Amino acid sequence: MSTRKEDIANNLAHVREKIQVSARSSNRELSEIKLIAVTKTFPAIDVEILHELGIRDFGENRDSEGAAKSKEVQGDWHFQGQIQGNKLKSITKWATFIHSLDSHDHLEKIATLCKEREGTPLGIFIQVSLDGAHGRGGVPAQELTKLADSVISTVGIQLMGLMAVAPLGIEADKAFAELAVIHRAFSANFPTATALSAGMSGDYESAISHGATHIRVGSSILGSRTPEM
Ligand SMILES: *Cc1c(COP(=O)(O)O)cnc(C)c1O
């Protein structure tokens, strides 16, 4: 029987290897790709194991989980779930980055909460919807500039770039090719916000080939979640 730590270490080594191969085959530097370990639904003890294995970036979808685990393990905490306005007061306390901004209303709340933020500004990724539907969050590509303009004129926060999730029912490679086009135009307009958060367990290699700088990987490292969320 292997221990939990051995299992996680093996999974992590496998993921790191695949990241390396993908980076090499698309002529990208490994150093420009950040692996965020998505720890949602997993206990803080697993996050501690990941920390021992060198991971310093953790992703969460729910405020309650992120608030609790971030108290126990040091690192950069990434909020990547759909935002609920009434949770922002707490989220902006524990999160270093929010990947899922998709509304002016939420930006206004964040602006009020971060006005007197001490230390590093809160990093903001704007989520873009690749199918124009609102089911999995995100704004349509044509609305990005307006929201980004508002983000860059807000104190206490820093525009990082874009985030996307490949829509269900569309081949990830096709979705991320479209994302790369959107990202190129966006980066030209906002040259200080060139990050691209894309790719999960099933599609991070494709995301890397299309320029992802932040990949969010959960189940390939920690195993399958029950119940799935
Ligand atoms: C759950 C989740 C992930 C990680 O998904 P896995 O398939 O477990 O790697 C990444 N990004 C978002 C937005 C998620 O909700």
PDB file of C-alpha atoms and ligand atoms in Angstrom:
ATOM      1  CA  MET A   1       0.000   0.000   0.000  1.00  0.00           C
ATOM      2  CA  SER A   2       1.295   3.422  -0.923  1.00  0.00           C
ATOM      3  CA  THR A   3       0.757   6.424   1.294  1.00  0.00           C
ATOM      4  CA  ARG A   4      -1.321   9.421   0.309  1.00  0.00           C
ATOM      5  CA  LYS A   5       1.871  11.431   0.019  1.00  0.00           C
ATOM      6  CA  GLU A   6       3.426   8.891  -2.359  1.00  0.00           C
ATOM      7  CA  ASP A   7       0.306   8.866  -4.522  1.00  0.00           C
ATOM      8  CA  ILE A   8       0.183  12.640  -4.739  1.00  0.00           C
ATOM      9  CA  ALA A   9       3.932  12.832  -5.409  1.00  0.00           C
ATOM     10  CA  ASN A  10       3.602  10.329  -8.274  1.00  0.00           C
ATOM     11  CA  ASN A  11       0.631  12.151  -9.790  1.00  0.00           C
ATOM     12  CA  LEU A  12       2.394  15.467  -9.467  1.00  0.00           C
ATOM     13  CA  ALA A  13       5.569  14.153 -11.073  1.00  0.00           C
ATOM     14  CA  HIS A  14       3.495  12.842 -13.965  1.00  0.00           C
ATOM     15  CA  VAL A  15       1.724  16.193 -14.440  1.00  0.00           C
ATOM     16  CA  ARG A  16       5.013  18.114 -14.242  1.00  0.00           C
ATOM     17  CA  GLU A  17       6.514  15.788 -16.840  1.00  0.00           C
ATOM     18  CA  LYS A  18       3.587  16.381 -19.205  1.00  0.00           C
ATOM     19  CA  ILE A  19       3.833  20.140 -18.692  1.00  0.00           C
ATOM     20  CA  GLN A  20       7.510  19.932 -19.592  1.00  0.00           C
ATOM     21  CA  VAL A  21       6.836  17.943 -22.752  1.00  0.00           C
ATOM     22  CA  SER A  22       4.043  20.307 -23.825  1.00  0.00           C
ATOM     23  CA  ALA A  23       6.185  23.372 -23.187  1.00  0.00           C
ATOM     24  CA  ARG A  24       9.064  21.920 -25.160  1.00  0.00           C
ATOM     25  CA  SER A  25       6.940  20.912 -28.120  1.00  0.00           C
ATOM     26  CA  SER A  26       5.436  24.399 -28.357  1.00  0.00           C
ATOM     27  CA  ASN A  27       8.811  26.101 -27.862  1.00  0.00           C
ATOM     28  CA  ARG A  28       7.846  27.694 -24.597  1.00  0.00           C
ATOM     29  CA  GLU A  29       9.855  28.295 -21.443  1.00  0.00           C
ATOM     30  CA  LEU A  30       8.796  26.155 -18.511  1.00  0.00           C
ATOM     31  CA  SER A  31       9.233  29.195 -16.278  1.00  0.00           C
ATOM     32  CA  GLU A  32       6.360  31.011 -17.960  1.00  0.00           C
ATOM     33  CA  ILE A  33       3.835  28.294 -17.036  1.00  0.00           C
ATOM     34  CA  LYS A  34       2.489  28.287 -13.493  1.00  0.00           C
ATOM     35  CA  LEU A  35       0.853  25.180 -12.124  1.00  0.00           C
ATOM     36  CA  ILE A  36      -2.040  25.906  -9.780  1.00  0.00           C
ATOM     37  CA  ALA A  37      -3.081  22.845  -7.795  1.00  0.00           C
ATOM     38  CA  VAL A  38      -6.865  22.891  -7.497  1.00  0.00           C
ATOM     39  CA  THR A  39      -7.608  21.654  -3.991  1.00  0.00           C
ATOM     40  CA  LYS A  40     -11.392  22.097  -3.903  1.00  0.00           C
ATOM     41  CA  THR A  41     -13.188  19.371  -1.923  1.00  0.00           C
ATOM     42  CA  PHE A  42      -9.846  18.000  -0.635  1.00  0.00           C
ATOM     43  CA  PRO A  43      -8.767  18.413   2.994  1.00  0.00           C
ATOM     44  CA  ALA A  44      -6.094  20.795   4.271  1.00  0.00           C
ATOM     45  CA  ILE A  45      -3.800  17.825   4.940  1.00  0.00           C
ATOM     46  CA  ASP A  46      -3.583  17.281   1.176  1.00  0.00           C
ATOM     47  CA  VAL A  47      -2.720  20.939   0.701  1.00  0.00           C
ATOM     48  CA  GLU A  48       0.067  20.520   3.256  1.00  0.00           C
ATOM     49  CA  ILE A  49       1.402  17.554   1.304  1.00  0.00           C
ATOM     50  CA  LEU A  50       1.380  19.613  -1.882  1.00  0.00           C
ATOM     51  CA  HIS A  51       3.244  22.375  -0.072  1.00  0.00           C
ATOM     52  CA  GLU A  52       5.886  19.855   1.028  1.00  0.00           C
ATOM     53  CA  LEU A  53       6.178  18.804  -2.618  1.00  0.00           C
ATOM     54  CA  GLY A  54       6.943  22.369  -3.663  1.00  0.00           C
ATOM     55  CA  ILE A  55       3.534  23.652  -4.753  1.00  0.00           C
ATOM     56  CA  ARG A  56       2.858  27.255  -3.735  1.00  0.00           C
ATOM     57  CA  ASP A  57      -0.278  28.024  -5.773  1.00  0.00           C
ATOM     58  CA  PHE A  58      -3.638  26.623  -4.753  1.00  0.00           C
ATOM     59  CA  GLY A  59      -7.016  26.984  -6.451  1.00  0.00           C
ATOM     60  CA  GLU A  60     -10.433  26.973  -4.815  1.00  0.00           C
ATOM     61  CA  ASN A  61     -14.006  27.456  -6.075  1.00  0.00           C
ATOM     62  CA  ARG A  62     -15.716  28.145  -2.766  1.00  0.00           C
ATOM     63  CA  ASP A  63     -15.118  30.921  -0.311  1.00  0.00           C
ATOM     64  CA  SER A  64     -15.636  28.743   2.761  1.00  0.00           C
ATOM     65  CA  GLU A  65     -13.035  26.191   1.698  1.00  0.00           C
ATOM     66  CA  GLY A  66     -10.497  28.765   0.568  1.00  0.00           C
ATOM     67  CA  ALA A  67     -10.890  30.793   3.762  1.00  0.00           C
ATOM     68  CA  ALA A  68     -10.283  27.734   5.949  1.00  0.00           C
ATOM     69  CA  LYS A  69      -7.392  26.104   4.065  1.00  0.00           C
ATOM     70  CA  SER A  70      -5.539  29.338   3.400  1.00  0.00           C
ATOM     71  CA  LYS A  71      -5.277  29.799   7.179  1.00  0.00           C
ATOM     72  CA  GLU A  72      -3.419  26.508   7.421  1.00  0.00           C
ATOM     73  CA  VAL A  73      -1.122  26.582   4.401  1.00  0.00           C
ATOM     74  CA  GLN A  74       0.979  29.473   3.145  1.00  0.00           C
ATOM     75  CA  GLY A  75       1.056  30.258  -0.536  1.00  0.00           C
ATOM     76  CA  ASP A  76      -0.809  32.105  -3.229  1.00  0.00           C
ATOM     77  CA  TRP A  77      -4.490  31.303  -3.142  1.00  0.00           C
ATOM     78  CA  HIS A  78      -6.487  31.551  -6.358  1.00  0.00           C
ATOM     79  CA  PHE A  79     -10.259  31.953  -6.361  1.00  0.00           C
ATOM     80  CA  GLN A  80     -11.592  30.477  -9.603  1.00  0.00           C
ATOM     81  CA  GLY A  81     -15.256  29.720  -8.918  1.00  0.00           C
ATOM     82  CA  GLN A  82     -18.273  31.712  -9.948  1.00  0.00           C
ATOM     83  CA  ILE A  83     -18.402  34.848  -7.842  1.00  0.00           C
ATOM     84  CA  GLN A  84     -21.256  35.541  -5.453  1.00  0.00           C
ATOM     85  CA  GLY A  85     -21.305  39.189  -4.480  1.00  0.00           C
ATOM     86  CA  ASN A  86     -21.998  38.513  -0.818  1.00  0.00           C
ATOM     87  CA  LYS A  87     -18.838  36.368  -0.568  1.00  0.00           C
ATOM     88  CA  LEU A  88     -16.456  38.979  -1.935  1.00  0.00           C
ATOM     89  CA  LYS A  89     -15.722  40.537   1.427  1.00  0.00           C
ATOM     90  CA  SER A  90     -14.270  37.246   2.588  1.00  0.00           C
ATOM     91  CA  ILE A  91     -12.720  36.202  -0.743  1.00  0.00           C
ATOM     92  CA  THR A  92     -10.738  39.426  -1.029  1.00  0.00           C
ATOM     93  CA  LYS A  93      -9.225  38.676   2.393  1.00  0.00           C
ATOM     94  CA  TRP A  94      -7.728  35.277   1.611  1.00  0.00           C
ATOM     95  CA  ALA A  95      -7.326  35.250  -2.161  1.00  0.00           C
ATOM     96  CA  THR A  96      -4.202  36.570  -3.860  1.00  0.00           C
ATOM     97  CA  PHE A  97      -5.857  36.216  -7.257  1.00  0.00           C
ATOM     98  CA  ILE A  98      -9.407  36.071  -8.584  1.00  0.00           C
ATOM     99  CA  HIS A  99      -9.663  34.283 -11.950  1.00  0.00           C
ATOM    100  CA  SER A 100     -13.354  34.634 -12.554  1.00  0.00           C
ATOM    101  CA  LEU A 101     -14.305  38.305 -12.710  1.00  0.00           C
ATOM    102  CA  ASP A 102     -17.136  38.658 -15.203  1.00  0.00           C
ATOM    103  CA  SER A 103     -19.265  41.606 -14.117  1.00  0.00           C
ATOM    104  CA  HIS A 104     -19.049  45.321 -13.450  1.00  0.00           C
ATOM    105  CA  ASP A 105     -21.173  44.869 -10.310  1.00  0.00           C
ATOM    106  CA  HIS A 106     -18.635  42.523  -8.778  1.00  0.00           C
ATOM    107  CA  LEU A 107     -15.800  44.808  -9.833  1.00  0.00           C
ATOM    108  CA  GLU A 108     -17.441  47.690  -7.992  1.00  0.00           C
ATOM    109  CA  LYS A 109     -17.670  45.613  -4.820  1.00  0.00           C
ATOM    110  CA  ILE A 110     -14.058  44.485  -5.185  1.00  0.00           C
ATOM    111  CA  ALA A 111     -12.969  48.089  -5.726  1.00  0.00           C
ATOM    112  CA  THR A 112     -14.630  49.184  -2.486  1.00  0.00           C
ATOM    113  CA  LEU A 113     -13.122  46.268  -0.573  1.00  0.00           C
ATOM    114  CA  CYS A 114      -9.598  46.722  -1.970  1.00  0.00           C
ATOM    115  CA  LYS A 115      -9.386  50.492  -1.775  1.00  0.00           C
ATOM    116  CA  GLU A 116      -7.259  50.314   1.334  1.00  0.00           C
ATOM    117  CA  ARG A 117      -5.750  46.910   0.708  1.00  0.00           C
ATOM    118  CA  GLU A 118      -2.305  46.575   2.243  1.00  0.00           C
ATOM    119  CA  GLY A 119       0.549  44.686   0.647  1.00  0.00           C
ATOM    120  CA  THR A 120       0.291  43.319  -2.878  1.00  0.00           C
ATOM    121  CA  PRO A 121      -2.694  44.292  -4.982  1.00  0.00           C
ATOM    122  CA  LEU A 122      -5.341  41.655  -5.641  1.00  0.00           C
ATOM    123  CA  GLY A 123      -4.591  40.061  -9.025  1.00  0.00           C
ATOM    124  CA  ILE A 124      -7.571  39.938 -11.363  1.00  0.00           C
ATOM    125  CA  PHE A 125      -8.181  37.700 -14.365  1.00  0.00           C
ATOM    126  CA  ILE A 126     -11.248  38.479 -16.440  1.00  0.00           C
ATOM    127  CA  GLN A 127     -13.119  35.347 -17.405  1.00  0.00           C
ATOM    128  CA  VAL A 128     -14.041  35.176 -21.056  1.00  0.00           C
ATOM    129  CA  SER A 129     -16.892  33.008 -22.246  1.00  0.00           C
ATOM    130  CA  LEU A 130     -15.884  31.002 -25.309  1.00  0.00           C
ATOM    131  CA  ASP A 131     -19.384  29.983 -26.304  1.00  0.00           C
ATOM    132  CA  GLY A 132     -21.155  33.233 -25.502  1.00  0.00           C
ATOM    133  CA  ALA A 133     -23.303  31.364 -22.984  1.00  0.00           C
ATOM    134  CA  HIS A 134     -23.372  32.341 -19.341  1.00  0.00           C
ATOM    135  CA  GLY A 135     -23.625  28.816 -17.938  1.00  0.00           C
ATOM    136  CA  ARG A 136     -20.018  28.484 -16.857  1.00  0.00           C
ATOM    137  CA  GLY A 137     -19.440  32.183 -16.322  1.00  0.00           C
ATOM    138  CA  GLY A 138     -17.458  34.691 -18.317  1.00  0.00           C
ATOM    139  CA  VAL A 139     -18.123  37.711 -20.501  1.00  0.00           C
ATOM    140  CA  PRO A 140     -18.354  37.562 -24.290  1.00  0.00           C
ATOM    141  CA  ALA A 141     -15.092  38.558 -26.009  1.00  0.00           C
ATOM    142  CA  GLN A 142     -16.532  41.824 -27.303  1.00  0.00           C
ATOM    143  CA  GLU A 143     -17.171  43.011 -23.727  1.00  0.00           C
ATOM    144  CA  LEU A 144     -13.640  42.397 -22.462  1.00  0.00           C
ATOM    145  CA  THR A 145     -12.153  45.788 -23.255  1.00  0.00           C
ATOM    146  CA  LYS A 146     -14.786  47.709 -21.348  1.00  0.00           C
ATOM    147  CA  LEU A 147     -14.427  45.583 -18.219  1.00  0.00           C
ATOM    148  CA  ALA A 148     -10.613  45.614 -18.469  1.00  0.00           C
ATOM    149  CA  ASP A 149     -10.579  49.404 -18.760  1.00  0.00           C
ATOM    150  CA  SER A 150     -12.507  49.584 -15.503  1.00  0.00           C
ATOM    151  CA  VAL A 151     -10.143  47.128 -13.814  1.00  0.00           C
ATOM    152  CA  ILE A 152      -7.006  49.050 -14.741  1.00  0.00           C
ATOM    153  CA  SER A 153      -8.454  52.302 -13.444  1.00  0.00           C
ATOM    154  CA  THR A 154      -9.181  50.755 -10.022  1.00  0.00           C
ATOM    155  CA  VAL A 155      -6.704  51.102  -7.149  1.00  0.00           C
ATOM    156  CA  GLY A 156      -5.749  48.118  -4.997  1.00  0.00           C
ATOM    157  CA  ILE A 157      -6.153  45.579  -7.780  1.00  0.00           C
ATOM    158  CA  GLN A 158      -3.999  44.552 -10.715  1.00  0.00           C
ATOM    159  CA  LEU A 159      -5.218  43.290 -14.075  1.00  0.00           C
ATOM    160  CA  MET A 160      -3.383  40.030 -14.816  1.00  0.00           C
ATOM    161  CA  GLY A 161      -5.053  38.888 -18.032  1.00  0.00           C
ATOM    162  CA  LEU A 162      -7.744  36.463 -19.125  1.00  0.00           C
ATOM    163  CA  MET A 163      -9.177  33.199 -17.871  1.00  0.00           C
ATOM    164  CA  ALA A 164     -11.328  30.679 -19.719  1.00  0.00           C
ATOM    165  CA  VAL A 165     -12.846  27.233 -19.377  1.00  0.00           C
ATOM    166  CA  ALA A 166     -13.295  25.128 -22.499  1.00  0.00           C
ATOM    167  CA  PRO A 167     -17.054  24.872 -23.123  1.00  0.00           C
ATOM    168  CA  LEU A 168     -18.710  21.473 -22.823  1.00  0.00           C
ATOM    169  CA  GLY A 169     -19.240  19.764 -26.127  1.00  0.00           C
ATOM    170  CA  ILE A 170     -16.511  21.638 -27.974  1.00  0.00           C
ATOM    171  CA  GLU A 171     -13.090  20.164 -28.589  1.00  0.00           C
ATOM    172  CA  ALA A 172     -10.671  21.847 -26.185  1.00  0.00           C
ATOM    173  CA  ASP A 173      -8.108  22.383 -28.911  1.00  0.00           C
ATOM    174  CA  LYS A 174     -10.612  24.317 -30.986  1.00  0.00           C
ATOM    175  CA  ALA A 175     -11.808  26.363 -28.019  1.00  0.00           C
ATOM    176  CA  PHE A 176      -8.259  27.241 -26.962  1.00  0.00           C
ATOM    177  CA  ALA A 177      -7.275  28.176 -30.516  1.00  0.00           C
ATOM    178  CA  GLU A 178     -10.108  30.701 -30.435  1.00  0.00           C
ATOM    179  CA  LEU A 179      -8.992  31.818 -26.990  1.00  0.00           C
ATOM    180  CA  ALA A 180      -5.459  32.407 -28.299  1.00  0.00           C
ATOM    181  CA  VAL A 181      -6.833  34.809 -30.919  1.00  0.00           C
ATOM    182  CA  ILE A 182      -8.857  36.684 -28.290  1.00  0.00           C
ATOM    183  CA  HIS A 183      -5.849  36.733 -25.972  1.00  0.00           C
ATOM    184  CA  ARG A 184      -3.537  38.139 -28.640  1.00  0.00           C
ATOM    185  CA  ALA A 185      -5.879  41.065 -29.305  1.00  0.00           C
ATOM    186  CA  PHE A 186      -6.368  41.622 -25.582  1.00  0.00           C
ATOM    187  CA  SER A 187      -2.614  41.632 -24.845  1.00  0.00           C
ATOM    188  CA  ALA A 188      -2.053  44.197 -27.578  1.00  0.00           C
ATOM    189  CA  ASN A 189      -4.555  46.502 -25.843  1.00  0.00           C
ATOM    190  CA  PHE A 190      -3.366  45.731 -22.319  1.00  0.00           C
ATOM    191  CA  PRO A 191       0.362  44.990 -22.612  1.00  0.00           C
ATOM    192  CA  THR A 192       0.855  44.738 -18.848  1.00  0.00           C
ATOM    193  CA  ALA A 193      -1.835  42.059 -18.539  1.00  0.00           C
ATOM    194  CA  THR A 194      -0.554  39.155 -20.604  1.00  0.00           C
ATOM    195  CA  ALA A 195      -1.420  36.225 -18.343  1.00  0.00           C
ATOM    196  CA  LEU A 196      -3.695  33.493 -19.668  1.00  0.00           C
ATOM    197  CA  SER A 197      -5.346  31.127 -17.188  1.00  0.00           C
ATOM    198  CA  ALA A 198      -6.582  28.102 -19.122  1.00  0.00           C
ATOM    199  CA  GLY A 199      -6.410  24.347 -18.955  1.00  0.00           C
ATOM    200  CA  MET A 200      -7.637  21.772 -16.437  1.00  0.00           C
ATOM    201  CA  SER A 201      -6.783  18.081 -15.939  1.00  0.00           C
ATOM    202  CA  GLY A 202      -8.335  17.038 -19.229  1.00  0.00           C
ATOM    203  CA  ASP A 203      -6.951  19.758 -21.445  1.00  0.00           C
ATOM    204  CA  TYR A 204      -3.923  21.548 -19.968  1.00  0.00           C
ATOM    205  CA  GLU A 205      -1.552  20.250 -22.630  1.00  0.00           C
ATOM    206  CA  SER A 206      -3.716  21.811 -25.316  1.00  0.00           C
ATOM    207  CA  ALA A 207      -3.958  25.023 -23.285  1.00  0.00           C
ATOM    208  CA  ILE A 208      -0.165  25.212 -23.026  1.00  0.00           C
ATOM    209  CA  SER A 209       0.165  24.823 -26.782  1.00  0.00           C
ATOM    210  CA  HIS A 210      -2.194  27.805 -27.134  1.00  0.00           C
ATOM    211  CA  GLY A 211      -0.311  30.067 -24.757  1.00  0.00           C
ATOM    212  CA  ALA A 212      -1.641  29.367 -21.247  1.00  0.00           C
ATOM    213  CA  THR A 213       0.536  30.882 -18.509  1.00  0.00           C
ATOM    214  CA  HIS A 214      -1.536  29.546 -15.591  1.00  0.00           C
ATOM    215  CA  ILE A 215      -2.991  26.042 -15.650  1.00  0.00           C
ATOM    216  CA  ARG A 216      -5.475  24.885 -13.014  1.00  0.00           C
ATOM    217  CA  VAL A 217      -5.135  21.169 -12.338  1.00  0.00           C
ATOM    218  CA  GLY A 218      -7.082  19.262  -9.692  1.00  0.00           C
ATOM    219  CA  SER A 219      -8.068  15.660 -10.274  1.00  0.00           C
ATOM    220  CA  SER A 220      -4.900  14.628 -12.144  1.00  0.00           C
ATOM    221  CA  ILE A 221      -2.962  15.475  -8.990  1.00  0.00           C
ATOM    222  CA  LEU A 222      -5.357  14.711  -6.136  1.00  0.00           C
ATOM    223  CA  GLY A 223      -7.683  12.106  -7.642  1.00  0.00           C
ATOM    224  CA  SER A 224     -11.335  12.244  -8.526  1.00  0.00           C
ATOM    225  CA  ARG A 225     -13.668  14.323  -6.437  1.00  0.00           C
ATOM    226  CA  THR A 226     -16.875  13.045  -4.843  1.00  0.00           C
ATOM    227  CA  PRO A 227     -19.301  14.571  -5.332  1.00  0.00           C
ATOM    228  CA  GLU A 228     -18.075  16.079  -8.586  1.00  0.00           C
ATOM    229  CA  MET A 229     -18.362  19.842  -8.707  1.00  0.00           C
TER     230      MET A 229
HETATM  231  C1  LIG B   1     -12.497  22.276 -10.790  1.00  0.00           C
HETATM  232  C2  LIG B   1     -11.868  23.279 -11.662  1.00  0.00           C
HETATM  233  C3  LIG B   1     -10.570  23.086 -12.181  1.00  0.00           C
HETATM  234  C4  LIG B   1      -9.783  21.800 -11.986  1.00  0.00           C
HETATM  235  O1  LIG B   1     -10.440  20.747 -12.618  1.00  0.00           O
HETATM  236  P1  LIG B   1      -9.785  19.294 -12.776  1.00  0.00           P
HETATM  237  O2  LIG B   1     -10.505  18.706 -13.923  1.00  0.00           O
HETATM  238  O3  LIG B   1      -9.996  18.586 -11.500  1.00  0.00           O
HETATM  239  O4  LIG B   1      -8.343  19.500 -13.062  1.00  0.00           O
HETATM  240  C5  LIG B   1     -10.011  24.104 -12.919  1.00  0.00           C
HETATM  241  N1  LIG B   1     -10.670  25.264 -13.162  1.00  0.00           N
HETATM  242  C6  LIG B   1     -11.918  25.476 -12.699  1.00  0.00           C
HETATM  243  C7  LIG B   1     -12.588  26.771 -13.007  1.00  0.00           C
HETATM  244  C8  LIG B   1     -12.563  24.495 -11.954  1.00  0.00           C
HETATM  245  O5  LIG B   1     -13.805  24.706 -11.515  1.00  0.00           O
END
